[in-house]
Amino acid sequence: MDKVLKLENGQYDLIETVSYPNGGTSYFYVRDQQAIIIDDGICNYKKDEKPFSYSLITDKQNTYMNKYAKVYRFLKEDMRIINEVITLPCKKEEIPIKYVANREDHADASPLEIDFENNFASVYGRNSWEYPKVCVNLQTDVR
């Protein structure tokens, strides 16, 4: 990646590059109190490989979130929308809102989701995927 990320609202300097066990890389650009993280190949994995720990990605991101006023994260494939996203007006919410990705348009699960499903199925069996549909009543013997 370039040492400088040139955007409509100014230049961001590359201050850190982090490489992951799967060959993926995150590039950390900073300008004033804004950071932009660009991920390249962080979800890649080979069929026989175990995905690396997700905490390698989130720990570094959390460090930047504690240090900078605004932190944006993009996949390298989505760099074309960076200008558009960072120039959107920022609404401050008094109560944090958790957003969950809409999976309707995405057939493929992430390597981490696949790893979770495989581990869940190996512990509880493939039929256990039906558990959310079942209500289990646990009784406790209190004396």
XYZ file of N, CA and C in Angstrom, residues 23-106:
252
model
N -1.665 -14.458 5.948
C -1.118 -13.662 4.853
C -1.831 -12.335 4.659
N -2.915 -12.105 5.376
C -3.643 -10.840 5.291
C -2.887 -9.738 6.006
N -3.260 -8.498 5.681
C -2.576 -7.338 6.242
C -3.581 -6.236 6.528
N -3.338 -5.493 7.613
C -4.108 -4.282 7.914
C -3.159 -3.094 7.866
N -3.602 -2.022 7.197
C -2.821 -0.793 7.066
C -3.522 0.291 7.876
N -2.770 0.971 8.725
C -3.327 1.974 9.626
C -2.847 3.363 9.208
N -3.798 4.180 8.742
C -3.520 5.543 8.298
C -4.103 6.519 9.312
N -3.390 7.628 9.535
C -3.839 8.610 10.528
C -3.668 10.024 9.994
N -4.624 10.876 10.364
C -4.545 12.317 10.144
C -5.288 12.984 11.286
N -4.613 13.851 11.992
C -5.202 14.535 13.142
C -5.796 13.488 14.105
N -7.092 13.584 14.358
C -7.749 12.651 15.285
C -8.608 11.608 14.561
N -8.239 11.322 13.305
C -8.961 10.304 12.537
C -7.997 9.199 12.120
N -8.467 7.957 12.197
C -7.689 6.816 11.732
C -8.526 6.037 10.723
N -7.853 5.528 9.715
C -8.501 4.688 8.707
C -7.711 3.389 8.638
N -8.419 2.281 8.810
C -7.804 0.964 8.730
C -8.271 0.320 7.434
N -7.320 -0.149 6.639
C -7.656 -0.828 5.388
C -7.137 -2.260 5.480
N -8.067 -3.204 5.365
C -7.736 -4.625 5.472
C -7.624 -5.251 4.091
N -6.568 -6.026 3.915
C -6.325 -6.710 2.650
C -6.127 -8.197 2.922
N -7.096 -9.005 2.538
C -6.980 -10.452 2.661
C -7.090 -11.004 4.065
N -7.724 -10.281 4.977
C -7.773 -10.766 6.365
C -8.714 -11.959 6.533
N -9.626 -12.183 5.593
C -10.561 -13.309 5.705
C -10.129 -14.523 4.891
N -9.002 -14.423 4.216
C -8.536 -15.547 3.407
C -8.059 -16.692 4.289
N -8.337 -17.887 3.857
C -7.776 -19.056 4.529
C -7.845 -20.240 3.580
N -6.954 -21.189 3.810
C -6.937 -22.403 3.006
C -7.812 -23.428 3.702
N -8.390 -24.311 2.923
C -9.366 -25.273 3.428
C -8.871 -26.042 4.653
N -7.628 -26.451 4.675
C -7.114 -27.267 5.774
C -6.534 -26.442 6.923
N -6.573 -25.120 6.811
C -6.033 -24.256 7.870
C -7.118 -23.870 8.860
N -6.709 -23.698 10.086
C -7.618 -23.196 11.121
C -7.534 -21.668 11.084
N -8.669 -20.962 11.109
C -8.616 -19.492 11.115
C -7.865 -18.986 12.346
N -7.144 -17.876 12.168
C -6.421 -17.301 13.296
C -7.389 -16.575 14.225
N -6.909 -16.283 15.409
C -7.742 -15.664 16.435
C -8.230 -14.278 16.001
N -9.519 -14.079 16.096
C -10.143 -12.804 15.737
C -9.620 -11.671 16.611
N -9.139 -12.004 17.794
C -8.635 -10.974 18.706
C -7.412 -10.265 18.141
N -6.677 -10.892 17.231
C -5.539 -10.216 16.598
C -6.003 -8.975 15.836
N -7.191 -9.051 15.272
C -7.748 -7.925 14.511
C -8.393 -6.912 15.458
N -9.193 -7.397 16.384
C -9.960 -6.480 17.233
C -9.113 -5.784 18.288
N -8.089 -6.451 18.812
C -7.237 -5.812 19.820
C -6.579 -4.555 19.264
N -6.033 -4.646 18.075
C -5.366 -3.494 17.459
C -6.397 -2.403 17.144
N -7.557 -2.799 16.636
C -8.613 -1.825 16.338
C -9.031 -1.099 17.619
N -9.190 -1.828 18.710
C -9.591 -1.213 19.976
C -8.550 -0.216 20.474
N -7.282 -0.519 20.252
C -6.217 0.416 20.613
C -6.398 1.736 19.882
N -6.689 1.660 18.594
C -6.894 2.876 17.796
C -8.174 3.595 18.208
N -9.212 2.846 18.561
C -10.472 3.481 18.971
C -10.298 4.251 20.271
N -9.415 3.785 21.133
C -9.157 4.499 22.387
C -8.242 5.704 22.193
N -7.497 5.728 21.103
C -6.521 6.790 20.872
C -7.049 7.916 19.980
N -7.943 7.605 19.042
C -8.419 8.583 18.063
C -9.913 8.836 18.200
N -10.338 10.037 17.822
C -11.746 10.425 17.938
C -12.628 9.639 16.963
N -12.119 9.381 15.764
C -12.872 8.633 14.756
C -11.972 7.572 14.156
N -12.518 6.366 14.029
C -11.796 5.267 13.402
C -12.730 4.625 12.380
N -12.244 4.513 11.157
C -13.003 3.893 10.077
C -12.247 2.650 9.623
N -12.983 1.595 9.268
C -12.343 0.361 8.815
C -12.989 -0.067 7.500
N -12.140 -0.398 6.526
C -12.603 -0.799 5.209
C -11.823 -2.008 4.720
N -12.466 -2.819 3.891
C -11.743 -3.834 3.142
C -11.108 -3.144 1.941
N -9.980 -3.644 1.484
C -9.295 -3.038 0.343
C -10.237 -2.939 -0.859
N -11.108 -3.931 -1.002
C -12.049 -3.931 -2.136
C -13.055 -2.783 -2.069
N -13.246 -2.215 -0.882
C -14.237 -1.147 -0.700
C -13.618 0.242 -0.597
N -12.369 0.377 -0.989
C -11.694 1.676 -0.852
C -12.370 2.777 -1.657
N -13.106 2.425 -2.679
C -13.748 3.432 -3.528
C -14.807 4.235 -2.765
N -15.278 3.711 -1.638
C -16.332 4.413 -0.890
C -15.798 5.177 0.324
N -14.483 5.187 0.528
C -13.931 5.842 1.716
C -14.343 7.307 1.791
N -14.132 8.067 0.717
C -14.495 9.494 0.720
C -15.963 9.691 1.077
N -16.801 8.883 0.482
C -18.241 8.985 0.698
C -18.606 8.734 2.169
N -18.002 7.725 2.771
C -18.345 7.358 4.145
C -17.824 8.369 5.157
N -16.573 8.791 5.023
C -16.019 9.664 6.061
C -16.531 11.097 5.982
N -17.206 11.449 4.896
C -17.779 12.788 4.811
C -19.251 12.825 5.223
N -19.818 11.661 5.577
C -21.203 11.637 6.060
C -21.278 12.368 7.395
N -22.377 13.081 7.636
C -22.505 13.739 8.936
C -22.546 12.694 10.047
N -21.901 13.003 11.139
C -21.817 12.078 12.272
C -22.909 12.415 13.273
N -23.771 11.435 13.546
C -24.812 11.615 14.559
C -24.322 10.977 15.841
N -24.395 11.718 16.921
C -24.018 11.166 18.219
C -25.271 10.644 18.902
N -25.209 9.411 19.327
C -26.312 8.782 20.038
C -25.976 8.761 21.523
N -26.961 9.011 22.343
C -26.723 8.955 23.774
C -26.602 7.519 24.256
N -27.348 6.614 23.626
C -27.268 5.206 23.972
C -26.628 4.490 22.790
N -25.520 3.783 23.024
C -24.881 3.078 21.911
C -25.839 2.068 21.276
N -25.767 1.975 19.964
C -26.609 1.052 19.220
C -25.703 -0.011 18.617
N -26.097 -1.261 18.744
C -25.318 -2.343 18.163
C -25.928 -2.688 16.811
N -25.116 -2.635 15.782
C -25.571 -2.972 14.450
C -25.091 -4.374 14.102
N -25.973 -5.168 13.525
C -25.622 -6.521 13.105
C -25.725 -6.568 11.593
N -24.731 -7.170 10.962
C -24.707 -7.241 9.499
C -25.915 -7.999 8.975
N -26.473 -7.516 7.875
C -27.567 -8.189 7.203
C -26.978 -9.289 6.339
N -27.247 -10.544 6.654
C -26.652 -11.675 5.948
C -27.511 -12.157 4.777
N -28.626 -11.478 4.476
C -29.503 -11.930 3.405
C -28.812 -11.979 2.055
N -27.904 -11.049 1.794
C -27.265 -10.963 0.493
C -25.960 -11.748 0.418
N -25.544 -12.357 1.516
C -24.252 -13.041 1.564
C -24.444 -14.511 1.883
